[in-house]
Amino acid sequence: MSTTSYLSERINNLSESATLKMTKLGRELASKGINVISLSVGEPDFNTPDDVKQAAKQALDDNFTRYSPVPGYPELRQAIVQKLKTENGLDYDPSQIVVSTGAKQSLSNVILTLINPGDEVIIPTPYWVSYSEMVILAEGKSVFINTDIDSDFKITPAQLEAAITPKTKLFMFSSPCNPTGSVYSREELAALAAVFEKHPNIFILSDEIYEHINFVDKHESIAQFASIKDRVIIVNGFSKAYAMTGWRLGYIAASKEIAAANDKLQGQTTSGTCSIAQRAGIVAYNGGLESVLKMKEAFARRRQLVYDLLNAIPGVKTNLPEGAFYFFPQISSFFGKKDLQGNVISNSSELALYLLNEGHVATVGGDSFGNDNYIRLSYAASDESLVEALRRIKEALAKLS
């Protein structure tokens, strides 16, 4: 009996995460003694701030080792409410906050609580690899709005309007964006909100996990527009801003009805997230943004460094991302070229695999993000590693003929 014959259609229809796959392939090469530079994973290369780590140690000493409330400790939900008020000018009640095991689970919870089989979910491309797969799990249908580098990978109100049908249930996007680093301005969000005002049955899932890695003005949330706020679900977390990826701590801010539905779902799946991580999260949000701003300074320097190095590679076209810590350069000029063994590069995944095997740099093909003409590379690495990685990429690409 083959594996696929007894597994559910749900899991057979699901794709493996491309980012995790490339990370795994890179580690396999590294295990053979090859020096691999990984630019494939979306993870800050900084340590969690000391006061946050100390809070976790204190939580252990104080015996916060039992089941936590499903939607999160009251103190953490209140800290999130205060953060949203102070930093974003948004008013929420703790009953509108649900803490989960990472922003990834928060996204999945929202989709599973909103989407029925056949419901349409509008997703601008490029998008984070898991968005469309989560829609598949919910038996919904993804409707993609394509963008490209010339528009800084942002959609227009006209494109949004054209994608809406009577079956549209949800619109989901990220700003700052993974994988492009694009950031929507207040004016751009207002224009999109005006479209949603005409369609009161559509919900908006706003992934704001990269909020603090933003190099233009201040972060703007689409939830700021009162006419649609009750239909906006904010997803955020601690992983990127506070270098807490392994702590698995995320949350939603939504209407009381949607928050209650997420609480209900989570109560039947994972229950409350790690008690120690939550106590650390309270200190992170109550402790200010000093460590966050230091990381942002480093990312700003690296962004310029990588931008200059990418522009020095013939055949590569890139823009300057306004947020997050990714570049999404156009590399389609290399399609149709051959490597030294005579293998033809026909798509972005093959190019990413070539760069891994020939240049020993792990990147991710753009096809997994919804646009095959690009690759994603993270600059969450040291300056020295980035300089060496871009040198290897340039050298490897030059070998194609």
XYZ file of N, CA and C in Angstrom, residues 53-66 276 279:
48
model
N 14.721 37.002 28.569
C 15.216 35.698 29.015
C 15.145 35.580 30.538
N 15.469 36.665 31.239
C 15.418 36.650 32.702
C 13.987 36.437 33.187
N 13.042 37.015 32.475
C 11.634 36.832 32.847
C 11.221 35.366 32.735
N 11.756 34.679 31.727
C 11.455 33.251 31.574
C 12.048 32.446 32.728
N 13.272 32.778 33.110
C 13.895 32.095 34.241
C 13.098 32.337 35.528
N 12.647 33.574 35.694
C 11.868 33.909 36.882
C 10.536 33.168 36.874
N 9.946 33.025 35.698
C 8.676 32.306 35.585
C 8.827 30.858 36.026
N 9.954 30.251 35.693
C 10.216 28.885 36.158
C 10.327 28.845 37.676
N 11.085 29.790 38.228
C 11.244 29.838 39.681
C 9.917 30.090 40.380
N 9.032 30.838 39.718
C 7.721 31.155 40.296
C 6.671 30.099 39.958
N 7.124 29.012 39.347
C 6.267 27.851 39.065
C 5.106 28.142 38.118
N 5.386 28.928 37.087
C 4.400 29.087 36.009
C 4.567 27.901 35.050
N 4.243 26.736 35.532
C 4.505 25.501 34.790
C 3.243 24.689 34.552
N 2.081 25.290 34.788
C 0.829 24.569 34.598
C 0.090 25.109 33.369
N 5.735 29.651 30.016
C 6.996 30.379 30.200
C 7.167 31.438 29.119
N 4.982 34.481 29.905
C 5.507 35.375 30.955
C 6.659 36.225 30.387
